[in-house]
mmCIF file of C-alpha atoms and ligand atoms in Angstrom:
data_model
loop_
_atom_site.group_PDB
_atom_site.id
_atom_site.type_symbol
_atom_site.label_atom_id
_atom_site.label_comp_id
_atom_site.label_asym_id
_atom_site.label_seq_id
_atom_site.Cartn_x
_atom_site.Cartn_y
_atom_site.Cartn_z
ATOM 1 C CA UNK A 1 0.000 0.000 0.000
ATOM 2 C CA UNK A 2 1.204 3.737 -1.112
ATOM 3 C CA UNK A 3 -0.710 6.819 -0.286
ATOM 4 C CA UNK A 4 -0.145 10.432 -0.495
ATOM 5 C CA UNK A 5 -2.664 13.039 0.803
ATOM 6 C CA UNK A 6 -1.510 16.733 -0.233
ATOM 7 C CA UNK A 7 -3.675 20.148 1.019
ATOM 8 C CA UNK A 8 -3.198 23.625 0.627
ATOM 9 C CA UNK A 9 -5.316 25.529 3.008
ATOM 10 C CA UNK A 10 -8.495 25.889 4.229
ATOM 11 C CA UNK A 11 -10.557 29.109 3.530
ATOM 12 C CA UNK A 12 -13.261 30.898 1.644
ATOM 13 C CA UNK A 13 -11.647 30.213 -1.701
ATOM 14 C CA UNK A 14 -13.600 32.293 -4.153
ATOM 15 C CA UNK A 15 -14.530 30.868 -7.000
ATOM 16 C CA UNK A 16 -12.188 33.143 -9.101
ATOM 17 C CA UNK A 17 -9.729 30.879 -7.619
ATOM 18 C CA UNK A 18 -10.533 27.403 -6.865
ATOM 19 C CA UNK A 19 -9.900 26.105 -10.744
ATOM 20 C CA UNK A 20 -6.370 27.124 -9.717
ATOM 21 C CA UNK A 21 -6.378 25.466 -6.296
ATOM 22 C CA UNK A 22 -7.809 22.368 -8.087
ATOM 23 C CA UNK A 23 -5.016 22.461 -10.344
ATOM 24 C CA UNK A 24 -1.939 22.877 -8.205
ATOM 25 C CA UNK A 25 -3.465 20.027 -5.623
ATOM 26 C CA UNK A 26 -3.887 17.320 -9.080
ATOM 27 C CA UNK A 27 0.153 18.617 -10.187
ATOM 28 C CA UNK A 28 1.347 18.957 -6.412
ATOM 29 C CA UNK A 29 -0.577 14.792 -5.540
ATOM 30 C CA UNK A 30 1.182 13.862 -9.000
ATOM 31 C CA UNK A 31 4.836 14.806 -8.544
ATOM 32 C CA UNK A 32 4.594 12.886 -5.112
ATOM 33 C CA UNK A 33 2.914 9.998 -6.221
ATOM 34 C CA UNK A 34 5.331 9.548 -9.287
ATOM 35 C CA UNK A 35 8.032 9.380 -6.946
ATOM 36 C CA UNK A 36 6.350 6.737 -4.129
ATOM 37 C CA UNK A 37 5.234 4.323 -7.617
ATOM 38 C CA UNK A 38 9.115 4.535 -8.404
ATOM 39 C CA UNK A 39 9.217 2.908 -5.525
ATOM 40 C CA UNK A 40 10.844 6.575 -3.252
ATOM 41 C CA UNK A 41 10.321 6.668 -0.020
ATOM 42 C CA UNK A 42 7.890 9.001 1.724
ATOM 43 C CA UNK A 43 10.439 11.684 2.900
ATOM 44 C CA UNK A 44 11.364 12.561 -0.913
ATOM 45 C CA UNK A 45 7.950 12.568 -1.859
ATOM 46 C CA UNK A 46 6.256 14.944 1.255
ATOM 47 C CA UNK A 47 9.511 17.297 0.577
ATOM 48 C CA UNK A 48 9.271 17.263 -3.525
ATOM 49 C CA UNK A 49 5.239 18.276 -3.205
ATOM 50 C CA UNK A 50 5.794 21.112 -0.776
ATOM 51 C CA UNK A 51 8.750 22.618 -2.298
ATOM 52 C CA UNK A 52 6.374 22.506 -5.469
ATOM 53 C CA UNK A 53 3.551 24.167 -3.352
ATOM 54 C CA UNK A 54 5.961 26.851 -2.153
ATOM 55 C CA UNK A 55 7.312 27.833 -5.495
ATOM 56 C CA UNK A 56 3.812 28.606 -6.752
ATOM 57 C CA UNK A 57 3.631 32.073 -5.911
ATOM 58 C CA UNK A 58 0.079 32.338 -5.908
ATOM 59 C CA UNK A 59 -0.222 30.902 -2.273
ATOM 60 C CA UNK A 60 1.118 31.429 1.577
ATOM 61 C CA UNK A 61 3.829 29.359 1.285
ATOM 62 C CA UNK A 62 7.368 30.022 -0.068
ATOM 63 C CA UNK A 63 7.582 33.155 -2.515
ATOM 64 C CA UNK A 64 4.145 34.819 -2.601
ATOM 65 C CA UNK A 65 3.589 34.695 1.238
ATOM 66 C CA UNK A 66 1.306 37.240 3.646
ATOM 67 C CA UNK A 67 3.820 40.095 4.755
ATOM 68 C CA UNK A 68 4.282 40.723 8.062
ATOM 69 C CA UNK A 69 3.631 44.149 10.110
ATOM 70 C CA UNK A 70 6.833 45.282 9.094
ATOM 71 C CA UNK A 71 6.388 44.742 5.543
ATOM 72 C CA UNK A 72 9.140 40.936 5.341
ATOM 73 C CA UNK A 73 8.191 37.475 4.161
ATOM 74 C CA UNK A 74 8.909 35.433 7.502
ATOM 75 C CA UNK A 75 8.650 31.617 6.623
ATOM 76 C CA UNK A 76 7.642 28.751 9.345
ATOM 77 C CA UNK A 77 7.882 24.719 7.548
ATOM 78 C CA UNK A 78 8.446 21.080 10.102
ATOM 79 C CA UNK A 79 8.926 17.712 8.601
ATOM 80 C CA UNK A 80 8.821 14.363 10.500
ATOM 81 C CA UNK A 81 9.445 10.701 9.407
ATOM 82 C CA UNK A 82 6.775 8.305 11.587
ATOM 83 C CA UNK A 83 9.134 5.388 11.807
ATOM 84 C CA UNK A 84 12.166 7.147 13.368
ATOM 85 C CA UNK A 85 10.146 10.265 15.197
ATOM 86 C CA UNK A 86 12.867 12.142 13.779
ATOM 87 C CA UNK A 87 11.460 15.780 12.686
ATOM 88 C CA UNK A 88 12.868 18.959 11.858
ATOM 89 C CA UNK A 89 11.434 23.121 11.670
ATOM 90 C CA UNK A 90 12.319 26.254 10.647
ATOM 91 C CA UNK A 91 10.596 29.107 11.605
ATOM 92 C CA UNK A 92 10.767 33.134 11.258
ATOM 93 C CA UNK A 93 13.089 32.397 8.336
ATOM 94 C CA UNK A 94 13.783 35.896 5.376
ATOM 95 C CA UNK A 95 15.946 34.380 3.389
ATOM 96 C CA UNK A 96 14.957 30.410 2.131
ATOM 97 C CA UNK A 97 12.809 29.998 -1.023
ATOM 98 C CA UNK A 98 11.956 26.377 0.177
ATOM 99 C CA UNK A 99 11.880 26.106 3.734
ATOM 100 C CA UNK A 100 10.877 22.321 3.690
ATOM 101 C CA UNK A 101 14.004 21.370 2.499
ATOM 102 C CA UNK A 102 16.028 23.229 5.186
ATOM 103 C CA UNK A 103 13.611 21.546 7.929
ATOM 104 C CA UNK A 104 14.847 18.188 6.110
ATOM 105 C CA UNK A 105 18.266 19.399 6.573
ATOM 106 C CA UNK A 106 17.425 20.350 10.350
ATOM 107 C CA UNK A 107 15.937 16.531 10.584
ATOM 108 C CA UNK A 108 18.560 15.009 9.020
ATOM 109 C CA UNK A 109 21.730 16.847 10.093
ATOM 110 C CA UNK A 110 21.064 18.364 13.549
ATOM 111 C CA UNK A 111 20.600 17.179 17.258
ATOM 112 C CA UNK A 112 18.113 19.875 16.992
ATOM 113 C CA UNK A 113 14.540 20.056 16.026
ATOM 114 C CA UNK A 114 13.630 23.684 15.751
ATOM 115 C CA UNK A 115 16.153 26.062 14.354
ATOM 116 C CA UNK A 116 14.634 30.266 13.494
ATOM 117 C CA UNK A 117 15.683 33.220 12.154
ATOM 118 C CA UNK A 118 19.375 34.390 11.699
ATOM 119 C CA UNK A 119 20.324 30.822 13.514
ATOM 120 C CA UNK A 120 18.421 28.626 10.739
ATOM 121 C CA UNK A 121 19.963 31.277 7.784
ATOM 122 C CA UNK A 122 23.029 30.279 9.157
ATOM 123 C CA UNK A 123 22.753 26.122 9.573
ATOM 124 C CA UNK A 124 21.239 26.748 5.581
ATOM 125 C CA UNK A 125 24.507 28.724 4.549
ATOM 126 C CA UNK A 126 26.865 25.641 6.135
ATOM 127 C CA UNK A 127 24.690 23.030 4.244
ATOM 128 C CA UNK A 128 24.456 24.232 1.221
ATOM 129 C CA UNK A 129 20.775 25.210 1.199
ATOM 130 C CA UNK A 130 20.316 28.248 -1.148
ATOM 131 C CA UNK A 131 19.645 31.533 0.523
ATOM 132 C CA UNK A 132 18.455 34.662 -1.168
ATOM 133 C CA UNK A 133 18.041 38.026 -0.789
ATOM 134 C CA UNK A 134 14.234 38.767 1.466
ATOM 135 C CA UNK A 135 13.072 40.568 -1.466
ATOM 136 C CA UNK A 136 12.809 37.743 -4.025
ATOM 137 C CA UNK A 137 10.308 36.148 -1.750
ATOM 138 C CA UNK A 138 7.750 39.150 -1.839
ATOM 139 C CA UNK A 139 5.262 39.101 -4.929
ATOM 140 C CA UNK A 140 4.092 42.382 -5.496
ATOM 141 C CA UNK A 141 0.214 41.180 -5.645
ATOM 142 C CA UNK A 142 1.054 40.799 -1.564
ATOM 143 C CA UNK A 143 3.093 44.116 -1.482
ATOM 144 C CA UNK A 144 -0.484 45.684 -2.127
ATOM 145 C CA UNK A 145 -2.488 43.819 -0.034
ATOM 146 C CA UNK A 146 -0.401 44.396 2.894
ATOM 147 C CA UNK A 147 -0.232 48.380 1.607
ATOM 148 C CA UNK A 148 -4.474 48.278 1.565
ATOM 149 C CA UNK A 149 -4.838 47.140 4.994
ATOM 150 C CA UNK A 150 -2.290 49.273 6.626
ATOM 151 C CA UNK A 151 -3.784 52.604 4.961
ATOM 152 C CA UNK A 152 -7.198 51.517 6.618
ATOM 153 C CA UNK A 153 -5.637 50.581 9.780
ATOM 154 C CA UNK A 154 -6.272 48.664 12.821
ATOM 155 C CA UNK A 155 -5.452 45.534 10.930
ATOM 156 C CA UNK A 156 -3.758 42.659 13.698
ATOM 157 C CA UNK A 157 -2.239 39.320 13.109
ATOM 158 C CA UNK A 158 -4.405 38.034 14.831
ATOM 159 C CA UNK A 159 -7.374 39.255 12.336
ATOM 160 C CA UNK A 160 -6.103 36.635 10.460
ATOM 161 C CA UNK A 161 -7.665 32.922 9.945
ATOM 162 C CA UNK A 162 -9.980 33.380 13.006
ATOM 163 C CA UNK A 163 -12.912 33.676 10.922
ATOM 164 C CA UNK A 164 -13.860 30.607 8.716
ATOM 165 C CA UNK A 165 -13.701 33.000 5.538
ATOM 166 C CA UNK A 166 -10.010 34.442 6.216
ATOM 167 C CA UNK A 167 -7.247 33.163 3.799
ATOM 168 C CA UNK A 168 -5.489 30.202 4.729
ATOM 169 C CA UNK A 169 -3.254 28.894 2.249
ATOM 170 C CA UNK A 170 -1.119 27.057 4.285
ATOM 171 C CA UNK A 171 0.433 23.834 2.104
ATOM 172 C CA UNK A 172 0.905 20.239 4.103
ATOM 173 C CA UNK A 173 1.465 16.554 2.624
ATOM 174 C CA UNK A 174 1.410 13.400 4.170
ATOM 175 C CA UNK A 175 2.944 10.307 2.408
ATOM 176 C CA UNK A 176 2.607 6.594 2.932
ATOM 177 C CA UNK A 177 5.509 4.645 1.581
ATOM 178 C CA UNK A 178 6.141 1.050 0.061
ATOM 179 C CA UNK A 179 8.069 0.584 3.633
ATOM 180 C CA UNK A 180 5.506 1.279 5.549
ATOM 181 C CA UNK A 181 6.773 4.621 6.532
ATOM 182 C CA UNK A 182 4.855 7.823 7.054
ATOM 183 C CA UNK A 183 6.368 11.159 6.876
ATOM 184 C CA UNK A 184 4.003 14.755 6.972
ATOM 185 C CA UNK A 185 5.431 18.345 5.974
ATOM 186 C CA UNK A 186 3.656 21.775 6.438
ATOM 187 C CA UNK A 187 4.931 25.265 5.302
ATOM 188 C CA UNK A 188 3.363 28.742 5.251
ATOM 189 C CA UNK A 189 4.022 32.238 5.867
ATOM 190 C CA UNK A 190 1.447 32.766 8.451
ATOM 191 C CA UNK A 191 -1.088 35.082 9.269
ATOM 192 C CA UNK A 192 -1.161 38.442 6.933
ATOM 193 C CA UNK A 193 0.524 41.237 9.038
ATOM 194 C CA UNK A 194 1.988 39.136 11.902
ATOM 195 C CA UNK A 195 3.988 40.765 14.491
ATOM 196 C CA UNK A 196 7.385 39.706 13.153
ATOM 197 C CA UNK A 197 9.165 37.055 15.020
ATOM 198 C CA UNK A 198 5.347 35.569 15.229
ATOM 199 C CA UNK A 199 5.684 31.818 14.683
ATOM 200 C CA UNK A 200 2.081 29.344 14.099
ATOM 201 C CA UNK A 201 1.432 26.322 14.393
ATOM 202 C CA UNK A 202 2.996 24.571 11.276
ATOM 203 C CA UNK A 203 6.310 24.901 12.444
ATOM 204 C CA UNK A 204 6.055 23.477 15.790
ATOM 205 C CA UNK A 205 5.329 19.418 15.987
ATOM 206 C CA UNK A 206 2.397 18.005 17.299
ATOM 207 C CA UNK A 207 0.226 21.225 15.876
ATOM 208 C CA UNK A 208 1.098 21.637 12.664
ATOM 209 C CA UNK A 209 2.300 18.407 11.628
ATOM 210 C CA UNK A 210 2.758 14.809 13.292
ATOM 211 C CA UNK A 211 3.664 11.368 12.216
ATOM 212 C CA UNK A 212 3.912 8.068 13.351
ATOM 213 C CA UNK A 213 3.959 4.531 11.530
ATOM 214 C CA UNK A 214 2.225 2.931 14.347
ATOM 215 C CA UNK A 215 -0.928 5.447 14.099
ATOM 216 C CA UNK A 216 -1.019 7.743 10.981
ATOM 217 C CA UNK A 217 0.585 11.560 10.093
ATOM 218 C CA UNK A 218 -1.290 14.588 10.021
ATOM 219 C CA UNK A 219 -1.346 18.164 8.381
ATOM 220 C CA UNK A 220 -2.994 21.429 9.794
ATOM 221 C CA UNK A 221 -4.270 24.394 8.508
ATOM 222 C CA UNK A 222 -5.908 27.455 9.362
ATOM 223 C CA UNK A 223 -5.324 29.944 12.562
ATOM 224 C CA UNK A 224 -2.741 29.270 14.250
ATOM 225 C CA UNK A 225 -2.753 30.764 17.306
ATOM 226 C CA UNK A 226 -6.252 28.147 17.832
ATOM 227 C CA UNK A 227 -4.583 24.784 16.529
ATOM 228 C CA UNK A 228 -1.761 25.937 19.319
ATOM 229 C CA UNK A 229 -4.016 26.209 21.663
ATOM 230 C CA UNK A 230 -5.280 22.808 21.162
ATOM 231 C CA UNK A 231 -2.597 20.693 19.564
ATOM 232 C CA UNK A 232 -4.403 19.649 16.666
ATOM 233 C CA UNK A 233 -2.055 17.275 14.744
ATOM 234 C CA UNK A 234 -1.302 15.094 18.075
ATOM 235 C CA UNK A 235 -4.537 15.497 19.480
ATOM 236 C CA UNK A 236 -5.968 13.539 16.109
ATOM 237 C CA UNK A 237 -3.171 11.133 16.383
ATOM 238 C CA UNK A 238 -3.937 10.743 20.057
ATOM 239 C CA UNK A 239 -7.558 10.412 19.227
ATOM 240 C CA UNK A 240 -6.729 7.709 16.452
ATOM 241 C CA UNK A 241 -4.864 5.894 18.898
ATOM 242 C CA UNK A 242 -8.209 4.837 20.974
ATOM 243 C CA UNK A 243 -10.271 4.465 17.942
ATOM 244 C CA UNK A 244 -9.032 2.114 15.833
ATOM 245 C CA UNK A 245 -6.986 4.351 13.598
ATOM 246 C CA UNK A 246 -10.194 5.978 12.168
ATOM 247 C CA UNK A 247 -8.688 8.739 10.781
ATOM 248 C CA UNK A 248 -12.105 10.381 9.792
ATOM 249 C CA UNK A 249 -13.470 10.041 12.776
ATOM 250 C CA UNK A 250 -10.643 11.414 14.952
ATOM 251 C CA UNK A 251 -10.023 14.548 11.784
ATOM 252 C CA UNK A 252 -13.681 15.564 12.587
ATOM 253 C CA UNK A 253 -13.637 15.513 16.213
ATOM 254 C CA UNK A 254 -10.261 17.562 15.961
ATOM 255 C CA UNK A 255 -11.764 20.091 14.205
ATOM 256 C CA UNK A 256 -14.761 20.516 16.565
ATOM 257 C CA UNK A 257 -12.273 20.726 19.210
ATOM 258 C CA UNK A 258 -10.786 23.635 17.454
ATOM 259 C CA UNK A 259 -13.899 25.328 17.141
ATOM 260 C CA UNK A 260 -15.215 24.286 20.658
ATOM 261 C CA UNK A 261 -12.260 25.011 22.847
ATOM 262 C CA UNK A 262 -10.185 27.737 20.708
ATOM 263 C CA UNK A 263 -13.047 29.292 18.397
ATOM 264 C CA UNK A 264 -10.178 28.166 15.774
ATOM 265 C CA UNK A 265 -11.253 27.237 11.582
ATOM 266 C CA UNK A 266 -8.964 25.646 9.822
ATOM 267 C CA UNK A 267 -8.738 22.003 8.277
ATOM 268 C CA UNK A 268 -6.409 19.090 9.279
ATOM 269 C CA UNK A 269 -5.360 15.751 5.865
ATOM 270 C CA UNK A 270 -5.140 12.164 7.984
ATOM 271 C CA UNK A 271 -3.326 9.057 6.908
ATOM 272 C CA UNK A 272 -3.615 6.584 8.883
ATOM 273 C CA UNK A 273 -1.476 3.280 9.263
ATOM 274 C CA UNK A 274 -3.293 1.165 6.567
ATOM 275 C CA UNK A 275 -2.991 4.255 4.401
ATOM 276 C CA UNK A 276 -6.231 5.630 4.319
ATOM 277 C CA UNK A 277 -6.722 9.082 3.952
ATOM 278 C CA UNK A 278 -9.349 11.488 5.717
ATOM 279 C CA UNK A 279 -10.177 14.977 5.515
ATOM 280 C CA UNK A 280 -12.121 17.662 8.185
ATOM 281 C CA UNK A 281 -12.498 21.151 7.876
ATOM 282 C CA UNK A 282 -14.642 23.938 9.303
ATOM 283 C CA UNK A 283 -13.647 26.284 6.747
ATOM 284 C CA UNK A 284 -16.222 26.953 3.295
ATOM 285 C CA UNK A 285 -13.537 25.527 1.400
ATOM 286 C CA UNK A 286 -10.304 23.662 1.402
ATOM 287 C CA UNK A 287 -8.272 22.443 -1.461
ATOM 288 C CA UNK A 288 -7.220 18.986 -1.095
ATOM 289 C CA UNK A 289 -6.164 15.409 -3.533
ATOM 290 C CA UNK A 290 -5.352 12.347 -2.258
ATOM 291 C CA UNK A 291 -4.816 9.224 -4.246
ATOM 292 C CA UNK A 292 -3.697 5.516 -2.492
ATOM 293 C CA UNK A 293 -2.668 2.438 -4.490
ATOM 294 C CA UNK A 294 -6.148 1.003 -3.775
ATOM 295 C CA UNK A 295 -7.608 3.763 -5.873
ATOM 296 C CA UNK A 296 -7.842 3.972 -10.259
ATOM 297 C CA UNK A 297 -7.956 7.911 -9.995
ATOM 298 C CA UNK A 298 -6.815 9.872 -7.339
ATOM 299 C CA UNK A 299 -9.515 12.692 -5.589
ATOM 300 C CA UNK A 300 -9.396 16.068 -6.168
ATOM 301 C CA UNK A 301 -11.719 18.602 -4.455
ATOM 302 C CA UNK A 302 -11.903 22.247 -3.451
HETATM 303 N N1 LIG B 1 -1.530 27.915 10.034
HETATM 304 C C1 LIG B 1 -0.570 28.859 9.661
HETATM 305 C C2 LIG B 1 -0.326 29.897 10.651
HETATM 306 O O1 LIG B 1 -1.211 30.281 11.399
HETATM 307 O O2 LIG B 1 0.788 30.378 10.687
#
């Protein structure tokens, strides 16, 4: 059994956009699942569809990303491999077009987990991930946004993602291998307008992502300061664990627990051990393609 469950975000997508969403979740699900049918193993394929996902400029991820109060891309991305528990994060990073593959680097050359700011610019610089200058990773259709809402003021962080129609286009994958091994990556760049040095949940494990072989791996999305509060990836592999790894069950109850305890929206992707794949949201939309070996055509919906 291989499956690979790819998302990225949950929000009011308007329909100007969601052929576009549709699109990049069918080319982001295929580039993985080439890789796992070649017989690659799940850590290539979760870090090959996200640092697709980030170079598409049109999203919160990578290039393209919210600006923060001071007018800076700051990037947040984790990675974790389910049979070793080994995971890796980067967060408040200027400088990294594809922060997934520098939290791969943090997983697979540190005794660390999290690395931020100048400290993860410089582990990137001594292992030969690219940096760049801050500027290349601001697209001028998010220079303006950010310029609209600061003329008319009073615009927080936090006024991000905390209602079900706020943008959320937070990417996350989780991948089943021929092995049996299960490995999840998230990356975003947060909440529009963020204090800087504001880091969400996709960075830190057990929130935005979580995975282990003996359960399932999860992705989040939506406000982060809400799936924080309630620890959404590990609470769904926490609730798998006393349901018999029922990965839709445990992604709904998540997200009610997001709503109920942390008046959080957002959307969390499941795979569980025998590779099935489940999706919740409380959000009008989220984009989000899965496809397992069990299946002639994988799903696509926004
Ligand atoms: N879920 C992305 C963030 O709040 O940063």
């Amino acid at each position: 059994m291989i499956s690979l469950i790819v998302h990225r975000g949950a929000w009011d997508i308007p329909e100007s956009l969601v052929d576009a969403h549709r699109k990049g979740c069918a080319a982001a699900l295929g580039i993985g699942w080439n890789l796992l049918q070649k017989g690659g193993c799940a850590v290539d394929a979760v870090e090959q569809v996200i640092r697709f996902l980030e170079d598409d400029e049109a999203f919160d991820a990578g290039r393209g990303s919210h600006l923060n109060a001071v007018g800076e891309v700051e990037l947040d991305a984790s990675i974790m491999n389910g049979k070793t528990l080994r995971c890796g994060a980067v967060a408040a990073v200027h400088r990294i077009r594809n922060p997934i593959s520098l939290a791969r680097k943090v997983m697979d050359e540190s005794e660390h987990i999290l690395l931020v700011g100048t400290g993860a610019e410089r582990f990137a610089a001594e292992h030969q991930i690219p940096t760049c200058d801050p500027k290349e990773l601001i697209a001028p259709r998010e220079e303006e946004l950010w310029k609209s809402i600061r003329r008319k003021g009073r615009y927080a962080g936090r006024d991000a993602f905390h209602k079900s129609s706020d943008r959320g286009d937070t990417v996350g994958a989780v991948a089943l291998d021929k092995e049996g091994t299960i490995c999840v990556g998230t990356s975003t760049g947060g909440t529009l307008n963020k204090y800087p040095g504001r880091v969400g949940d996709s960075p830190l494990i057990g929130c935005g992502s979580y995975a282990d072989n003996a359960v399932g791996g999860i992705s989040t999305t939506g406000w982060g300061e809400a799936i924080i509060k309630v620890v959404l990836a590990k609470t769904v592999i926490g609730l798998m664990e006393t349901n018999g790894g029922n990965g839709q069950q445990a992604a709904e109850r998540g997200v009610e627990l997001l709503k109920s305890k942390a008046d959080g929206y957002g959307g969390v992707i499941v795979l569980n051990a025998r590779g099935e794949c489940s999706i919740a949201f409380n959000t009008p939309k989220m984009a989000r393609a899965y496809m397992t070996s069990q299946m002639k055509e994988p799903f696509v919906a926004v």
